[in-house]
Tab-separated table of C-alpha atoms in Angstrom:
chain	number	residue	atom	x	y	z
P	1	GLY	CA	-10.626	-52.452	-15.296
P	2	THR	CA	-7.388	-51.654	-15.100
P	3	ASP	CA	-4.826	-50.346	-17.468
P	4	GLU	CA	-1.701	-52.198	-16.566
P	5	HIS	CA	1.341	-51.513	-19.044
P	6	GLY	CA	3.601	-48.034	-18.926
P	7	LEU	CA	7.359	-47.480	-17.594
P	8	LYS	CA	5.568	-46.051	-13.780
P	9	ILE	CA	4.442	-49.798	-13.335
P	10	GLN	CA	7.861	-51.072	-14.545
P	11	GLN	CA	9.382	-48.912	-11.775
P	12	ALA	CA	7.185	-49.201	-9.139
P	13	ALA	CA	7.587	-53.055	-9.638
P	14	ALA	CA	11.078	-52.994	-9.390
P	15	ALA	CA	11.070	-50.508	-6.279
P	16	ALA	CA	8.896	-53.398	-4.903
P	17	GLY	CA	11.127	-56.310	-5.363
P	18	THR	CA	8.679	-57.982	-7.951
P	19	SER	CA	7.532	-58.282	-11.291
P	20	PRO	CA	5.027	-56.256	-13.204
P	21	PRO	CA	2.556	-58.997	-13.817
P	22	GLU	CA	2.876	-59.756	-10.245
P	23	LEU	CA	2.093	-55.862	-8.982
P	24	CYS	CA	-1.073	-55.937	-11.283
P	25	GLN	CA	-2.014	-58.962	-10.696
P	26	ARG	CA	-2.114	-57.508	-6.879
P	27	VAL	CA	-3.317	-53.883	-7.510
P	28	SER	CA	-6.190	-54.808	-9.746
P	29	GLY	CA	-7.322	-57.319	-7.345
P	30	LEU	CA	-7.525	-54.183	-4.894
P	31	PHE	CA	-9.430	-52.501	-7.485
P	32	ARG	CA	-12.085	-55.248	-7.819
P	33	HIS	CA	-12.368	-54.966	-4.329
P	34	ALA	CA	-13.253	-51.984	-3.812
P	35	LEU	CA	-15.876	-52.254	-6.444
P	36	ALA	CA	-17.452	-54.987	-4.840
P	37	GLN	CA	-17.056	-52.823	-1.102
P	38	ALA	CA	-18.923	-49.646	-3.091
P	39	GLY	CA	-21.474	-51.688	-4.241
P	40	VAL	CA	-20.716	-51.244	-7.972
P	41	SER	CA	-21.737	-53.963	-10.382
P	42	PHE	CA	-20.157	-54.429	-13.882
P	43	THR	CA	-20.533	-56.447	-16.900
P	44	ASP	CA	-17.192	-57.156	-17.397
P	45	PHE	CA	-13.815	-56.311	-15.681
P	46	THR	CA	-10.933	-55.675	-18.031
P	47	ARG	CA	-7.139	-55.436	-17.922
P	48	THR	CA	-4.790	-54.574	-20.332
P	49	SER	CA	-2.540	-57.443	-19.728
P	50	GLU	CA	-4.999	-59.829	-21.360
P	51	PRO	CA	-4.422	-61.669	-24.326
P	52	ARG	CA	-8.066	-60.369	-25.739
P	53	HIS	CA	-6.699	-56.952	-25.302
P	54	ARG	CA	-3.125	-57.290	-26.914
P	55	ARG	CA	-4.624	-58.801	-30.054
P	56	ALA	CA	-6.921	-55.727	-30.293
P	57	VAL	CA	-4.094	-53.238	-29.679
P	58	ARG	CA	-2.156	-54.852	-32.817
P	59	HIS	CA	-5.195	-54.980	-35.155
P	60	PHE	CA	-5.775	-51.256	-34.386
P	61	TRP	CA	-2.419	-50.143	-34.859
P	62	GLY	CA	-2.356	-52.038	-37.965
P	63	ALA	CA	-5.620	-50.090	-39.105
P	64	LEU	CA	-3.291	-46.925	-38.242
P	65	SER	CA	-0.276	-48.132	-40.260
P	66	GLU	CA	-2.490	-49.078	-42.905
P	67	ALA	CA	-4.034	-45.583	-43.197
P	68	GLY	CA	-0.726	-43.807	-43.184
P	69	ALA	CA	-1.510	-42.058	-40.204
P	70	LEU	CA	2.081	-43.090	-38.542
P	71	TYR	CA	5.346	-42.769	-39.277
P	72	LYS	CA	8.974	-42.979	-37.452
P	73	GLY	CA	10.664	-39.683	-36.413
P	74	CYS	CA	12.996	-38.417	-33.573
P	75	TYR	CA	10.964	-37.022	-30.531
P	76	GLU	CA	12.210	-35.090	-27.871
P	77	GLY	CA	10.929	-33.210	-24.834
P	78	TRP	CA	9.831	-33.487	-21.248
P	79	TYR	CA	8.153	-36.617	-19.862
P	80	CYS	CA	6.516	-37.354	-17.098
P	81	THR	CA	6.409	-40.808	-15.930
P	82	PRO	CA	3.740	-40.705	-13.215
P	83	GLU	CA	1.449	-39.061	-15.746
P	84	GLU	CA	2.853	-41.380	-18.624
P	85	SER	CA	2.971	-38.329	-21.109
P	86	PHE	CA	5.098	-35.590	-22.832
P	87	LEU	CA	4.363	-32.229	-21.462
P	88	PRO	CA	4.667	-28.770	-22.944
P	89	GLU	CA	7.266	-25.944	-21.431
P	90	SER	CA	4.085	-24.176	-20.735
P	91	GLN	CA	2.825	-26.894	-18.163
P	92	LEU	CA	6.179	-26.483	-16.774
P	93	ALA	CA	7.262	-24.933	-13.323
P	94	GLU	CA	10.978	-24.615	-11.912
P	95	ARG	CA	10.878	-26.074	-8.421
P	96	PRO	CA	14.000	-27.041	-5.704
P	97	ASP	CA	14.524	-31.196	-5.594
P	98	ALA	CA	14.462	-32.874	-2.413
P	99	GLN	CA	18.589	-31.980	-2.114
P	100	GLY	CA	17.471	-28.469	-2.930
P	101	ARG	CA	18.697	-28.504	-6.923
P	102	PRO	CA	16.436	-26.533	-9.375
P	103	CYS	CA	14.196	-29.506	-11.042
P	104	LYS	CA	11.593	-29.195	-13.545
P	105	VAL	CA	8.040	-30.291	-12.467
P	106	SER	CA	4.561	-30.705	-14.255
P	107	LEU	CA	2.258	-27.794	-13.089
P	108	GLU	CA	-0.650	-29.352	-12.721
P	109	THR	CA	0.701	-32.202	-10.391
P	110	GLY	CA	3.566	-30.951	-9.450
P	111	HIS	CA	5.655	-34.570	-10.549
P	112	GLU	CA	9.616	-33.923	-11.546
P	113	VAL	CA	9.674	-34.274	-15.198
P	114	HIS	CA	12.922	-35.540	-17.328
P	115	TRP	CA	14.318	-34.886	-20.757
P	116	THR	CA	13.940	-37.205	-23.269
P	117	LYS	CA	15.227	-37.771	-26.795
P	118	GLU	CA	14.489	-40.992	-28.603
P	119	GLU	CA	13.206	-41.993	-32.048
P	120	ASN	CA	9.679	-43.303	-31.862
P	121	TYR	CA	6.920	-43.809	-34.147
P	122	MET	CA	4.459	-40.555	-34.517
P	123	PHE	CA	1.010	-40.272	-34.953
P	124	ARG	CA	-0.024	-37.412	-37.464
P	125	LEU	CA	-2.259	-35.750	-35.064
P	126	SER	CA	-1.790	-32.599	-36.610
P	127	ALA	CA	-3.675	-33.889	-39.585
P	128	PHE	CA	-7.408	-34.047	-37.784
P	129	ARG	CA	-7.480	-30.601	-36.357
P	130	ASP	CA	-10.575	-29.934	-39.071
P	131	PRO	CA	-11.981	-33.307	-38.677
P	132	LEU	CA	-12.152	-33.302	-34.791
P	133	ARG	CA	-13.629	-29.489	-34.743
P	134	ASN	CA	-16.203	-30.574	-37.128
P	135	TRP	CA	-17.192	-33.771	-35.071
P	136	LEU	CA	-17.284	-31.126	-32.147
P	137	ARG	CA	-19.498	-29.178	-33.809
P	138	ASP	CA	-21.885	-31.123	-35.187
P	139	ASN	CA	-22.247	-32.883	-31.767
P	140	PRO	CA	-22.180	-30.457	-29.533
P	141	ARG	CA	-23.639	-33.002	-26.577
P	142	ALA	CA	-19.987	-35.353	-27.198
P	143	ILE	CA	-18.132	-33.626	-24.411
P	144	SER	CA	-20.267	-32.524	-21.092
P	145	PRO	CA	-20.969	-30.832	-19.129
P	146	ASP	CA	-20.541	-27.868	-21.370
P	147	PRO	CA	-17.506	-25.738	-19.796
P	148	PHE	CA	-15.536	-29.544	-20.890
P	149	TYR	CA	-16.659	-29.430	-24.711
P	150	GLN	CA	-15.714	-25.336	-24.953
P	151	ARG	CA	-12.217	-26.455	-23.333
P	152	ALA	CA	-12.069	-28.934	-26.205
P	153	LEU	CA	-12.926	-26.534	-29.107
P	154	ARG	CA	-10.405	-24.106	-27.700
P	155	TRP	CA	-7.609	-26.955	-27.601
P	156	LEU	CA	-8.119	-27.056	-31.596
P	157	ASP	CA	-7.510	-23.253	-31.920
P	158	GLU	CA	-4.034	-23.996	-30.342
P	159	ASP	CA	-0.441	-25.876	-31.640
P	160	LEU	CA	-1.670	-29.366	-32.203
P	161	PRO	CA	1.983	-31.205	-32.693
P	162	ASP	CA	2.195	-34.828	-33.724
P	163	LEU	CA	1.996	-37.572	-31.303
P	164	SER	CA	4.650	-39.853	-29.911
P	165	VAL	CA	3.242	-43.290	-29.675
P	166	SER	CA	5.608	-45.740	-28.785
P	167	ARG	CA	8.698	-45.634	-26.661
P	168	GLU	CA	11.960	-47.460	-27.064
P	169	ARG	CA	11.945	-51.071	-25.662
P	170	SER	CA	15.436	-50.677	-24.408
P	171	ARG	CA	13.782	-48.374	-21.647
P	172	LEU	CA	9.989	-50.067	-21.724
P	173	GLN	CA	10.095	-53.408	-21.709
P	174	TRP	CA	6.457	-53.693	-20.122
P	175	GLY	CA	4.046	-53.216	-22.567
P	176	ILE	CA	3.085	-54.454	-25.861
P	177	PRO	CA	5.467	-54.517	-28.938
P	178	VAL	CA	4.836	-52.446	-32.124
P	179	PRO	CA	3.941	-55.470	-34.558
P	180	GLY	CA	6.975	-55.695	-36.956
P	181	ASP	CA	9.402	-53.966	-34.894
P	182	PRO	CA	10.286	-55.402	-31.522
P	183	THR	CA	12.502	-52.338	-30.322
P	184	GLN	CA	9.685	-50.407	-29.948
P	185	THR	CA	6.747	-50.769	-27.423
P	186	ILE	CA	3.304	-49.177	-27.688
P	187	TYR	CA	2.820	-45.949	-26.014
P	188	VAL	CA	0.829	-47.102	-22.640
P	189	TRP	CA	-1.971	-44.188	-23.431
P	190	VAL	CA	-2.636	-45.400	-26.977
P	191	ASP	CA	-2.628	-49.446	-25.236
P	192	ALA	CA	-4.751	-47.799	-22.987
P	193	LEU	CA	-7.582	-46.119	-24.642
P	194	VAL	CA	-8.265	-49.129	-27.231
P	195	ASN	CA	-9.230	-50.922	-23.658
P	196	TYR	CA	-12.886	-49.260	-24.991
P	197	LEU	CA	-12.671	-51.090	-28.025
P	198	SER	CA	-11.330	-54.437	-26.786
P	199	VAL	CA	-13.895	-55.070	-24.111
P	200	VAL	CA	-16.603	-54.934	-26.476
P	201	GLY	CA	-15.319	-57.262	-28.905
P	202	TYR	CA	-13.115	-55.442	-31.291
P	203	PRO	CA	-12.103	-56.150	-33.901
P	204	GLU	CA	-14.963	-58.404	-34.891
P	205	SER	CA	-17.684	-57.941	-32.646
P	206	HIS	CA	-17.829	-54.267	-31.468
P	207	GLY	CA	-20.253	-52.937	-33.958
P	208	THR	CA	-23.144	-54.463	-31.400
P	209	TRP	CA	-21.765	-51.469	-28.890
P	210	TRP	CA	-19.489	-49.533	-30.801
P	211	PRO	CA	-19.865	-46.023	-31.328
P	212	ALA	CA	-22.679	-45.979	-28.306
P	213	ALA	CA	-20.196	-45.885	-25.802
P	214	HIS	CA	-20.323	-43.097	-23.034
P	215	HIS	CA	-17.267	-43.000	-21.325
P	216	VAL	CA	-16.644	-41.251	-17.881
P	217	VAL	CA	-13.654	-39.773	-17.773
P	218	GLY	CA	-12.031	-37.333	-14.892
P	219	LYS	CA	-11.053	-33.710	-16.208
P	220	ASP	CA	-7.187	-34.553	-15.808
P	221	ILE	CA	-7.446	-36.909	-18.784
P	222	LEU	CA	-9.578	-35.014	-20.921
P	223	LYS	CA	-7.260	-33.961	-23.741
P	224	PHE	CA	-6.563	-37.657	-23.943
P	225	HIS	CA	-10.281	-38.385	-24.281
P	226	ALA	CA	-11.634	-35.714	-26.142
P	227	LEU	CA	-8.309	-34.871	-29.001
P	228	TYR	CA	-6.106	-37.996	-29.001
P	229	TRP	CA	-8.752	-40.913	-28.700
P	230	PRO	CA	-11.172	-39.074	-31.634
P	231	ALA	CA	-8.099	-38.512	-33.757
P	232	LEU	CA	-7.071	-41.816	-33.487
P	233	LEU	CA	-10.512	-43.459	-34.161
P	234	LEU	CA	-10.957	-41.130	-37.303
P	235	ALA	CA	-7.677	-42.630	-38.170
P	236	ALA	CA	-8.374	-46.401	-37.952
P	237	GLY	CA	-11.903	-45.890	-39.500
P	238	LEU	CA	-13.734	-45.830	-36.445
P	239	ALA	CA	-16.494	-43.642	-35.250
P	240	PRO	CA	-15.856	-41.440	-31.848
P	241	PRO	CA	-17.633	-42.132	-28.843
P	242	GLU	CA	-20.912	-41.112	-28.970
P	243	ARG	CA	-20.583	-39.035	-25.430
P	244	ILE	CA	-17.590	-38.323	-23.192
P	245	LEU	CA	-18.849	-37.528	-19.671
P	246	VAL	CA	-16.181	-35.612	-17.494
P	247	HIS	CA	-16.298	-35.213	-13.744
P	248	SER	CA	-14.028	-33.054	-11.488
P	249	HIS	CA	-12.213	-33.498	-8.495
P	250	TRP	CA	-12.972	-33.384	-4.707
P	251	THR	CA	-10.731	-31.403	-2.406
P	252	VAL	CA	-10.650	-31.712	1.262
P	253	ARG	CA	-11.455	-28.134	3.232
P	254	GLY	CA	-10.476	-26.112	-0.074
P	255	GLN	CA	-6.815	-27.982	-0.722
P	256	LYS	CA	-6.266	-30.720	-3.386
P	257	MET	CA	-5.568	-34.261	-1.953
P	258	SER	CA	-2.245	-35.495	-1.958
P	259	LYS	CA	-0.240	-38.138	-0.279
P	260	SER	CA	2.657	-35.310	0.986
P	261	LEU	CA	-0.693	-33.582	2.999
P	262	GLY	CA	-1.478	-36.901	4.545
P	263	ASN	CA	-5.165	-35.470	3.499
P	264	VAL	CA	-6.171	-38.381	1.115
P	265	VAL	CA	-9.931	-39.473	2.182
P	266	ASP	CA	-9.944	-43.472	1.757
P	267	PRO	CA	-12.635	-44.766	0.363
P	268	ALA	CA	-12.786	-48.581	2.182
P	269	GLY	CA	-12.609	-46.000	5.501
P	270	CYS	CA	-15.607	-44.036	4.509
P	271	VAL	CA	-17.631	-46.958	3.605
P	272	GLY	CA	-17.114	-48.470	6.970
P	273	GLN	CA	-17.771	-45.120	8.571
P	274	TYR	CA	-20.792	-44.220	6.646
P	275	GLY	CA	-22.295	-47.471	4.872
P	276	VAL	CA	-22.067	-47.956	1.629
P	277	ASP	CA	-25.343	-46.219	0.891
P	278	GLY	CA	-24.545	-43.334	2.936
P	279	PHE	CA	-21.414	-42.749	1.261
P	280	ARG	CA	-22.752	-43.355	-2.419
P	281	TYR	CA	-25.362	-40.882	-1.701
P	282	PHE	CA	-23.362	-38.005	-0.274
P	283	LEU	CA	-20.580	-38.718	-3.565
P	284	LEU	CA	-23.558	-38.340	-6.051
P	285	ARG	CA	-26.022	-35.747	-4.064
P	286	GLN	CA	-22.992	-33.549	-3.483
P	287	GLY	CA	-20.663	-34.302	-6.686
P	288	VAL	CA	-21.100	-31.457	-9.233
P	289	PRO	CA	-18.995	-32.564	-12.453
P	290	GLU	CA	-17.970	-29.463	-13.772
P	291	ARG	CA	-16.530	-28.039	-10.557
P	292	ASP	CA	-14.268	-29.529	-8.186
P	293	CYS	CA	-16.706	-30.175	-4.594
P	294	ASP	CA	-14.875	-30.085	-1.510
P	295	TYR	CA	-15.390	-33.106	1.463
P	296	TYR	CA	-15.214	-32.963	4.915
P	297	ASP	CA	-16.381	-35.524	7.446
P	298	GLU	CA	-18.560	-32.793	9.598
P	299	LYS	CA	-20.747	-32.374	5.925
P	300	VAL	CA	-21.447	-35.942	4.998
P	301	VAL	CA	-22.841	-36.199	8.842
P	302	LYS	CA	-25.066	-33.717	8.718
P	303	LEU	CA	-26.565	-34.362	4.922
P	304	LEU	CA	-26.915	-37.560	5.940
P	305	ASN	CA	-28.754	-37.188	9.285
P	306	SER	CA	-31.005	-34.924	8.236
P	307	GLU	CA	-31.988	-36.591	4.391
P	308	LEU	CA	-31.868	-39.928	4.859
P	309	ALA	CA	-32.047	-40.855	8.525
P	310	ASP	CA	-34.723	-37.578	9.732
P	311	ALA	CA	-36.326	-36.927	6.004
P	312	LEU	CA	-36.631	-40.247	4.130
P	313	GLY	CA	-36.159	-42.780	7.389
P	314	GLY	CA	-38.371	-41.103	9.612
P	315	LEU	CA	-41.337	-40.627	6.909
P	316	LEU	CA	-41.423	-44.313	6.709
P	317	ASN	CA	-41.188	-45.192	10.169
P	318	ARG	CA	-44.356	-42.674	10.811
P	319	SER	CA	-46.432	-43.765	8.053
P	320	THR	CA	-46.046	-47.476	9.039
P	321	ALA	CA	-45.995	-47.268	12.601
P	322	PRO	CA	-48.799	-50.307	14.004
P	323	SER	CA	-50.484	-47.170	16.103
P	324	ILE	CA	-51.818	-45.295	12.562
P	325	ASN	CA	-51.660	-48.730	10.588
P	326	PRO	CA	-52.828	-51.261	13.104
P	327	SER	CA	-53.772	-54.149	9.921
P	328	ASN	CA	-50.246	-53.491	8.160
P	329	THR	CA	-51.704	-53.048	4.702
P	330	TYR	CA	-51.291	-50.488	2.035
P	331	PRO	CA	-54.362	-48.269	2.445
P	332	CYS	CA	-57.196	-47.359	0.419
P	333	PHE	CA	-57.123	-44.281	-1.567
P	334	SER	CA	-60.653	-42.536	-1.348
P	335	GLN	CA	-61.710	-39.782	-4.188
P	336	PRO	CA	-63.921	-38.172	-2.485
P	337	CYS	CA	-61.378	-37.263	0.302
P	338	PHE	CA	-59.021	-36.320	-2.459
P	339	PRO	CA	-60.925	-34.747	-5.323
P	340	LYS	CA	-59.061	-34.731	-8.934
P	341	VAL	CA	-58.137	-30.856	-10.011
P	342	LEU	CA	-57.179	-30.297	-13.507
P	343	ASP	CA	-54.285	-27.963	-13.080
P	344	SER	CA	-52.688	-28.224	-9.456
P	345	ARG	CA	-51.561	-24.298	-9.903
P	346	GLU	CA	-55.080	-22.771	-9.414
P	347	ALA	CA	-56.156	-25.452	-6.900
P	348	LYS	CA	-57.495	-23.716	-3.929
P	349	GLY	CA	-58.047	-26.702	-1.812
P	350	THR	CA	-61.426	-28.661	-1.229
P	351	GLY	CA	-62.204	-30.010	1.792
P	352	ARG	CA	-59.703	-30.950	4.019
P	353	VAL	CA	-57.149	-31.154	1.160
P	354	SER	CA	-55.161	-27.782	0.934
P	355	ALA	CA	-53.255	-25.970	-2.263
P	356	GLU	CA	-49.815	-27.708	-1.130
P	357	ASP	CA	-50.896	-31.232	-1.418
P	358	TYR	CA	-52.081	-30.533	-5.196
P	359	GLU	CA	-48.704	-29.232	-5.362
P	360	LEU	CA	-46.962	-32.665	-3.750
P	361	VAL	CA	-49.131	-34.738	-6.467
P	362	ALA	CA	-48.127	-32.582	-9.262
P	363	ALA	CA	-44.083	-32.418	-8.117
P	364	VAL	CA	-43.751	-36.162	-7.570
P	365	ALA	CA	-46.100	-37.375	-10.567
P	366	SER	CA	-43.408	-35.314	-12.921
P	367	LEU	CA	-40.404	-36.781	-10.635
P	368	PRO	CA	-39.759	-39.956	-12.835
P	369	ALA	CA	-39.324	-38.655	-15.805
P	370	GLN	CA	-37.613	-35.212	-14.273
P	371	VAL	CA	-34.868	-38.095	-12.376
P	372	ALA	CA	-34.351	-39.963	-15.808
P	373	GLY	CA	-33.252	-36.331	-17.535
P	374	TYR	CA	-30.932	-35.497	-14.935
P	375	PHE	CA	-29.649	-39.190	-15.096
P	376	GLU	CA	-29.054	-39.303	-19.066
P	377	GLY	CA	-27.494	-35.657	-18.960
P	378	PHE	CA	-25.123	-37.093	-16.238
P	379	GLN	CA	-26.424	-34.903	-13.684
P	380	ILE	CA	-27.338	-37.300	-10.502
P	381	TYR	CA	-26.818	-33.997	-8.058
P	382	LYS	CA	-29.792	-32.549	-9.676
P	383	ALA	CA	-31.693	-35.504	-10.073
P	384	LEU	CA	-31.093	-36.421	-6.073
P	385	GLU	CA	-32.000	-32.468	-5.066
P	386	CYS	CA	-35.436	-33.254	-7.018
P	387	ILE	CA	-36.022	-36.483	-4.858
P	388	ALA	CA	-35.011	-34.629	-1.479
P	389	GLN	CA	-37.394	-31.498	-2.571
P	390	CYS	CA	-40.416	-34.147	-2.632
P	391	VAL	CA	-39.270	-35.962	0.462
P	392	ARG	CA	-39.615	-33.095	2.218
P	393	GLN	CA	-42.784	-32.077	1.050
P	394	THR	CA	-44.185	-35.244	1.650
P	395	ASN	CA	-42.969	-34.632	5.265
P	396	GLY	CA	-45.081	-31.432	5.145
P	397	PHE	CA	-47.818	-33.067	3.966
P	398	PHE	CA	-48.066	-36.033	6.813
P	399	GLN	CA	-47.201	-33.267	9.538
P	400	ARG	CA	-50.028	-30.556	8.256
P	401	HIS	CA	-52.728	-33.644	8.248
P	402	LYS	CA	-51.604	-35.070	11.545
P	403	PRO	CA	-52.915	-38.683	10.652
P	404	TRP	CA	-52.118	-39.745	14.446
P	405	LYS	CA	-55.086	-37.301	15.405
P	406	LEU	CA	-57.471	-38.885	13.416
P	407	ASP	CA	-60.071	-41.782	14.840
P	408	ARG	CA	-60.614	-45.166	12.793
P	409	ARG	CA	-63.331	-45.865	14.108
P	410	ASP	CA	-65.375	-42.821	13.002
P	411	THR	CA	-66.012	-43.304	8.950
P	412	ALA	CA	-65.229	-40.269	7.628
P	413	GLU	CA	-62.087	-39.556	9.344
P	414	ARG	CA	-60.555	-43.229	8.942
P	415	LEU	CA	-61.239	-42.946	4.920
P	416	TRP	CA	-59.166	-39.481	5.175
P	417	LEU	CA	-56.726	-41.561	7.242
P	418	ASP	CA	-56.327	-44.296	4.698
P	419	THR	CA	-55.855	-41.327	1.922
P	420	ILE	CA	-53.207	-39.449	4.011
P	421	LEU	CA	-51.687	-42.820	3.929
P	422	HIS	CA	-52.114	-44.057	0.625
P	423	VAL	CA	-50.888	-41.192	-0.790
P	424	THR	CA	-47.618	-40.926	1.524
P	425	LEU	CA	-46.702	-44.728	0.835
P	426	GLU	CA	-47.449	-43.765	-2.989
P	427	CYS	CA	-44.591	-40.941	-2.676
P	428	LEU	CA	-42.177	-43.485	-0.927
P	429	ARG	CA	-42.607	-45.812	-3.428
P	430	VAL	CA	-41.621	-43.371	-5.859
P	431	TYR	CA	-38.251	-42.072	-3.882
P	432	GLY	CA	-37.490	-45.645	-3.170
P	433	THR	CA	-37.728	-47.224	-6.733
P	434	LEU	CA	-35.532	-43.663	-8.251
P	435	LEU	CA	-32.828	-44.238	-5.683
P	436	GLN	CA	-32.275	-47.901	-6.276
P	437	PRO	CA	-28.992	-46.739	-8.686
P	438	VAL	CA	-27.844	-44.449	-5.687
P	439	VAL	CA	-28.546	-46.334	-2.689
P	440	PRO	CA	-29.244	-50.120	-3.603
P	441	HIS	CA	-29.510	-51.834	0.017
P	442	MET	CA	-31.533	-49.104	1.423
P	443	ALA	CA	-34.122	-48.909	-1.228
P	444	ASP	CA	-34.498	-52.214	-1.183
P	445	ARG	CA	-35.528	-52.405	2.210
P	446	LEU	CA	-38.095	-49.543	1.670
P	447	LEU	CA	-39.812	-51.337	-1.163
P	448	SER	CA	-39.866	-54.262	0.408
P	449	ARG	CA	-41.453	-52.688	3.511
P	450	LEU	CA	-43.805	-51.227	0.926
P	451	ALA	CA	-44.131	-54.889	-0.247
P	452	VAL	CA	-43.269	-53.703	-4.005
P	453	GLY	CA	-42.340	-57.282	-5.809
P	454	PRO	CA	-38.928	-57.662	-7.738
P	455	GLY	CA	-41.091	-56.956	-11.026
P	456	GLU	CA	-42.654	-53.862	-9.803
P	457	ARG	CA	-39.471	-51.878	-8.959
P	458	GLY	CA	-38.724	-50.552	-13.181
P	459	LEU	CA	-39.077	-47.053	-14.425
P	460	SER	CA	-41.329	-48.525	-17.021
P	461	ASN	CA	-44.411	-49.114	-15.175
P	462	LEU	CA	-43.808	-46.435	-12.579
P	463	THR	CA	-47.276	-45.013	-12.342
P	464	PHE	CA	-47.431	-42.967	-9.049
P	465	LEU	CA	-51.043	-42.397	-7.473
P	466	ALA	CA	-53.279	-44.696	-10.064
P	467	ARG	CA	-56.468	-43.477	-8.048
P	468	TYR	CA	-56.145	-39.967	-8.449
P	469	ASP	CA	-56.947	-40.620	-11.643
P	470	GLY	CA	-59.943	-43.168	-11.486
P	471	LYS	CA	-57.806	-46.357	-12.354
P	472	PRO	CA	-56.853	-49.367	-10.115
P	473	CYS	CA	-53.605	-49.405	-7.847
P	474	PRO	CA	-52.165	-53.078	-7.666
P	475	PHE	CA	-50.800	-52.062	-4.197
P	476	GLU	CA	-54.075	-50.951	-2.357
P	477	GLY	CA	-55.470	-53.190	0.367
P	478	ARG	CA	-51.826	-55.387	-0.095
P	479	GLN	CA	-50.532	-56.824	2.955
P	480	LEU	CA	-47.446	-54.674	4.003
P	481	GLY	CA	-43.977	-56.096	4.102
P	482	PRO	CA	-42.232	-56.946	7.281
P	483	ASP	CA	-40.650	-54.226	9.360
P	484	THR	CA	-37.349	-53.725	7.344
P	485	GLY	CA	-36.306	-51.680	10.712
P	486	VAL	CA	-33.876	-48.307	10.910
P	487	LEU	CA	-33.716	-47.276	7.155
P	488	PHE	CA	-30.835	-45.059	7.994
P	489	GLN	CA	-28.959	-45.276	10.833
P	490	ARG	CA	-28.197	-42.123	12.567
P	491	LEU	CA	-24.431	-40.943	12.488
P	492	GLU	CA	-22.739	-39.343	15.501
P	493	LYS	CA	-20.383	-36.130	14.894
P	494	SER	CA	-17.110	-37.890	14.660
């Protein structure tokens, strides 16, 4: 969704010669289009200018007021319009403006700040130091990764001044008026944060979802989500969200993205260049939430060619090629060819099966639980690292046994050839299933090629190599799906 109120929107609309609602309509449309382009699905696209949200904000303000958490006071300080927040002196620096005159700017963003003094409604944030500390201490997974959790705890040891939660209506018309006081507009951040409640039906039906909500936020807005928002919720008689998942930023060749440097990466251009699946895979494979990660085109090309085009795509092509599987079926597994061992770590290999083959089977069998754990822990990059490692192991297995050299006319060789292919396709089926949230179109093509039906693609029924454990395999002997072409087209160096 889009949070749409605030002074910077009001100013941007005026500069563009349009009204704030018209500007927001256009910009929120651009975000919707970008999400569709990137293959991001959603159950709701919410906008803070919607009537349901205004109603929720007014109700939330009423709850704060009734709890005695608000009072009217005079506030003055350095205000940063692009960030829509007051900044303490410690977060400011002095730099020359375009005319060479000294001016104060935000240390974090470089945006200019202006001294502002006005009468506002204040929120008693200072009263919530202990409740916030107790909440965090009782819920060590409330904010993750851990460095951000520790940062929030440190903030609670510092000065915690009361928060200005409204602006004078004469300065800010584009926003929700304070109930019962038309001279004031509710501060944009309070308005925007309530969006998490309004979208799940606050004030009537939010209980179905709240507080079992997970917020995904950038590290630059952590203080609003880790301190201000939980304090506001506690004041309004609500529990803080279950988890706040925090991510870092992308730099470009070691530098922060900025319009002035001209190094801003356009996601639409990247989707055109690398495909939706390629771009998603790169961002999720290389994006480490706890630290900034570096982006440059050569890195994208190298990773996608190596892991998607060659390792995964090459494996699917080789294991389903007509020359190696002329009947185009999911081959049968022969237990005598690949006898079960009780402990893969102690397996020495029997007959044609090597110790590495048993290691592969053990690794892929444990992969779904491992990936689910990493997804749950917001460590998508670790999940993809594990999958990529298993793909490499499967390529090693295929290469080691050279099925293309086996003779189908010989019964013993045919059984072994089919077993090699069965194990390989079972591995590919697991990878395709686990990769669905990351590369949906590619995973669909892979699973369709393996004749895995729509109802057979869930995590709950993902059984790997059932025949190895002496159980029936529903795919065995099934006709494979039609050739879905190259899984991922190799990219040229730009």
